[in-house]
Amino acid sequence: MSFSASPRPAPGPRRRSLLASAAGVALLTGCTGGSDSGGADADPSAVERARARAARDSEELAGRYAAVAAAHPALAERLRPLRAEVVRHAEAFGAVRAASPQASPSVSARAAGPQDGSGPVPASEKDALALLVAAERKLADQRAEALLQVPGELARLLASVAAAGAAHVYLLTEGDG
């Protein structure tokens, strides 16, 4: 008895492409083992602004996860580990208030529109997951671009968190079809 391959390809990105993306982001940061000194022209205030923005972005994303979990309790268990990782990312960037399990009212009140993953939580679970996917993609792309502008350790952290965001996109979309 032979088993044939499924005629329908699995939804979402393949593991190989996900790993290739993560490896590409890691290559962009370089392979230096040096400290966070970066170049001689690295502006410490610009680095701190980039770190603060990354922390704030992760806090807002954690708030979106909390809002979706609150609006769709059936998704809460699936989203719990992803949100916990986003909270750890915020803390790694220096955030202190990301640990709250409740969605920030300011996050819910900000309505930049559903295209970028912000705004009110959609009524359907599928649309709510799409909101998170859009937010994760946008943030991973922003971080991949930002890592080219900062030195050493912060660039490596941004690369790592961008790769984690790409993995979150995969995990959020793997059951679609």
CSV table of C-alpha atoms in Angstrom, one decimal:
chain,number,residue,atom,x,y,z
A,1,MET,CA,0.0,0.0,0.0
A,2,SER,CA,1.5,3.3,-1.0
A,3,PHE,CA,0.6,6.7,0.2
A,4,SER,CA,0.5,9.4,-2.3
A,5,ALA,CA,1.4,13.0,-1.5
A,6,SER,CA,-1.5,15.4,-0.9
A,7,PRO,CA,-2.6,16.9,-4.2
A,8,ARG,CA,-3.1,20.3,-2.5
A,9,PRO,CA,0.0,22.1,-1.2
A,10,ALA,CA,0.0,23.2,2.4
A,11,PRO,CA,-1.1,26.8,2.9
A,12,GLY,CA,1.3,29.5,3.9
A,13,PRO,CA,5.0,29.7,3.5
A,14,ARG,CA,7.1,26.5,3.4
A,15,ARG,CA,9.4,25.8,6.3
A,16,ARG,CA,12.4,26.2,3.9
A,17,SER,CA,11.4,29.6,2.8
A,18,LEU,CA,10.7,30.6,6.4
A,19,LEU,CA,14.2,29.4,7.5
A,20,ALA,CA,15.7,31.1,4.4
A,21,SER,CA,14.1,34.4,5.4
A,22,ALA,CA,15.4,34.1,8.9
A,23,ALA,CA,18.9,33.2,7.7
A,24,GLY,CA,18.8,36.2,5.3
A,25,VAL,CA,17.9,38.5,8.1
A,26,ALA,CA,20.7,37.1,10.2
A,27,LEU,CA,23.2,37.6,7.3
A,28,LEU,CA,22.2,41.2,7.1
A,29,THR,CA,23.4,41.8,10.6
A,30,GLY,CA,26.8,40.4,9.9
A,31,CYS,CA,28.8,37.9,11.7
A,32,THR,CA,30.9,40.1,13.9
A,33,GLY,CA,31.4,39.0,17.5
A,34,GLY,CA,32.2,42.5,18.7
A,35,SER,CA,30.3,44.6,21.1
A,36,ASP,CA,27.5,47.0,20.5
A,37,SER,CA,29.9,49.8,19.5
A,38,GLY,CA,28.9,49.8,15.9
A,39,GLY,CA,30.6,52.4,13.8
A,40,ALA,CA,32.3,55.5,15.0
A,41,ASP,CA,29.4,57.5,13.5
A,42,ALA,CA,26.7,55.7,15.5
A,43,ASP,CA,24.5,58.3,17.2
A,44,PRO,CA,23.7,57.0,20.7
A,45,SER,CA,20.4,59.0,20.8
A,46,ALA,CA,19.4,57.5,17.5
A,47,VAL,CA,20.1,54.1,18.8
A,48,GLU,CA,18.0,54.8,21.9
A,49,ARG,CA,15.2,56.1,19.8
A,50,ALA,CA,15.3,52.9,17.7
A,51,ARG,CA,15.3,50.8,20.8
A,52,ALA,CA,12.4,52.7,22.3
A,53,ARG,CA,10.4,52.5,19.1
A,54,ALA,CA,11.0,48.7,18.9
A,55,ALA,CA,9.8,48.4,22.5
A,56,ARG,CA,6.7,50.5,21.9
A,57,ASP,CA,5.9,48.5,18.7
A,58,SER,CA,6.2,45.2,20.6
A,59,GLU,CA,4.0,46.6,23.4
A,60,GLU,CA,1.3,47.6,20.8
A,61,LEU,CA,1.5,44.2,19.1
A,62,ALA,CA,1.1,42.5,22.5
A,63,GLY,CA,-1.9,44.7,23.1
A,64,ARG,CA,-3.4,43.6,19.7
A,65,TYR,CA,-2.9,39.9,20.6
A,66,ALA,CA,-4.6,40.5,24.0
A,67,ALA,CA,-7.5,42.3,22.3
A,68,VAL,CA,-8.0,39.5,19.8
A,69,ALA,CA,-7.8,36.9,22.5
A,70,ALA,CA,-10.4,38.8,24.6
A,71,ALA,CA,-12.7,39.3,21.6
A,72,HIS,CA,-12.3,35.6,20.5
A,73,PRO,CA,-11.9,33.4,23.5
A,74,ALA,CA,-11.7,30.3,21.3
A,75,LEU,CA,-8.4,31.7,19.9
A,76,ALA,CA,-6.9,32.6,23.3
A,77,GLU,CA,-5.0,29.3,23.9
A,78,ARG,CA,-3.5,29.4,20.3
A,79,LEU,CA,-2.4,33.1,20.7
A,80,ARG,CA,-1.1,32.8,24.3
A,81,PRO,CA,2.5,31.6,23.5
A,82,LEU,CA,2.8,34.0,20.6
A,83,ARG,CA,1.8,36.9,22.7
A,84,ALA,CA,4.1,35.8,25.5
A,85,GLU,CA,7.0,35.9,23.0
A,86,VAL,CA,6.0,39.4,21.8
A,87,VAL,CA,6.0,40.5,25.5
A,88,ARG,CA,9.5,39.1,25.9
A,89,HIS,CA,10.6,41.0,22.8
A,90,ALA,CA,9.2,44.2,24.2
A,91,GLU,CA,11.1,43.6,27.5
A,92,ALA,CA,14.3,42.8,25.5
A,93,PHE,CA,14.0,46.2,23.9
A,94,GLY,CA,13.6,47.8,27.3
A,95,ALA,CA,9.8,48.0,27.8
A,96,VAL,CA,8.5,47.7,31.3
A,97,ARG,CA,4.7,47.7,30.9
A,98,ALA,CA,4.3,45.0,28.2
A,99,ALA,CA,3.7,42.3,30.8
A,100,SER,CA,0.1,43.3,31.4
A,101,PRO,CA,-2.2,40.6,30.0
A,102,GLN,CA,-4.9,43.2,29.2
A,103,ALA,CA,-5.0,45.1,26.0
A,104,SER,CA,-4.0,48.7,26.3
A,105,PRO,CA,-7.0,51.0,25.7
A,106,SER,CA,-4.7,53.3,23.7
A,107,VAL,CA,-4.0,50.4,21.3
A,108,SER,CA,-7.7,49.7,20.8
A,109,ALA,CA,-8.5,53.4,20.4
A,110,ARG,CA,-5.9,53.9,17.7
A,111,ALA,CA,-7.5,53.1,14.4
A,112,ALA,CA,-5.0,53.5,11.6
A,113,GLY,CA,-7.1,51.0,9.6
A,114,PRO,CA,-7.4,47.3,9.1
A,115,GLN,CA,-4.7,47.3,6.3
A,116,ASP,CA,-1.9,47.7,8.7
A,117,GLY,CA,-3.1,45.4,11.5
A,118,SER,CA,-4.4,48.1,13.9
A,119,GLY,CA,-7.8,49.3,14.8
A,120,PRO,CA,-10.8,47.4,16.3
A,121,VAL,CA,-10.9,43.7,16.4
A,122,PRO,CA,-12.9,42.2,13.6
A,123,ALA,CA,-16.0,40.1,14.5
A,124,SER,CA,-14.8,36.9,12.7
A,125,GLU,CA,-12.0,34.8,14.0
A,126,LYS,CA,-10.5,34.5,10.5
A,127,ASP,CA,-10.4,38.3,10.1
A,128,ALA,CA,-9.0,38.7,13.6
A,129,LEU,CA,-6.2,36.4,12.8
A,130,ALA,CA,-5.6,38.3,9.5
A,131,LEU,CA,-5.3,41.5,11.6
A,132,LEU,CA,-2.5,39.9,13.6
A,133,VAL,CA,-0.8,38.5,10.5
A,134,ALA,CA,-0.8,42.0,8.9
A,135,ALA,CA,0.6,43.5,12.1
A,136,GLU,CA,3.3,40.9,12.4
A,137,ARG,CA,4.3,41.2,8.7
A,138,LYS,CA,4.5,45.0,8.8
A,139,LEU,CA,6.5,45.0,12.0
A,140,ALA,CA,8.9,42.3,10.8
A,141,ASP,CA,9.5,44.3,7.6
A,142,GLN,CA,10.1,47.5,9.6
A,143,ARG,CA,12.6,45.8,11.8
A,144,ALA,CA,14.4,44.2,8.9
A,145,GLU,CA,14.8,47.7,7.4
A,146,ALA,CA,15.7,49.3,10.8
A,147,LEU,CA,18.5,46.9,11.6
A,148,LEU,CA,20.6,48.4,8.8
A,149,GLN,CA,20.6,51.7,10.6
A,150,VAL,CA,21.7,50.6,14.0
A,151,PRO,CA,24.9,49.1,15.3
A,152,GLY,CA,25.9,45.7,16.7
A,153,GLU,CA,23.7,44.2,19.4
A,154,LEU,CA,20.6,46.2,18.6
A,155,ALA,CA,20.9,45.1,15.0
A,156,ARG,CA,21.2,41.5,16.0
A,157,LEU,CA,18.2,41.8,18.3
A,158,LEU,CA,16.1,43.4,15.6
A,159,ALA,CA,17.1,40.7,13.2
A,160,SER,CA,16.2,38.0,15.7
A,161,VAL,CA,12.8,39.6,16.5
A,162,ALA,CA,12.0,40.1,12.8
A,163,ALA,CA,12.7,36.4,12.2
A,164,ALA,CA,10.4,35.6,15.1
A,165,GLY,CA,7.7,37.8,13.6
A,166,ALA,CA,8.0,35.9,10.3
A,167,ALA,CA,7.6,32.6,12.2
A,168,HIS,CA,4.5,34.0,13.9
A,169,VAL,CA,3.0,34.8,10.5
A,170,TYR,CA,3.6,31.2,9.5
A,171,LEU,CA,2.1,29.9,12.8
A,172,LEU,CA,-1.0,32.2,12.5
A,173,THR,CA,-1.6,31.1,8.9
A,174,GLU,CA,-0.8,27.4,9.0
A,175,GLY,CA,-4.3,26.3,9.7
A,176,ASP,CA,-5.9,28.4,6.9
A,177,GLY,CA,-7.1,26.8,3.8
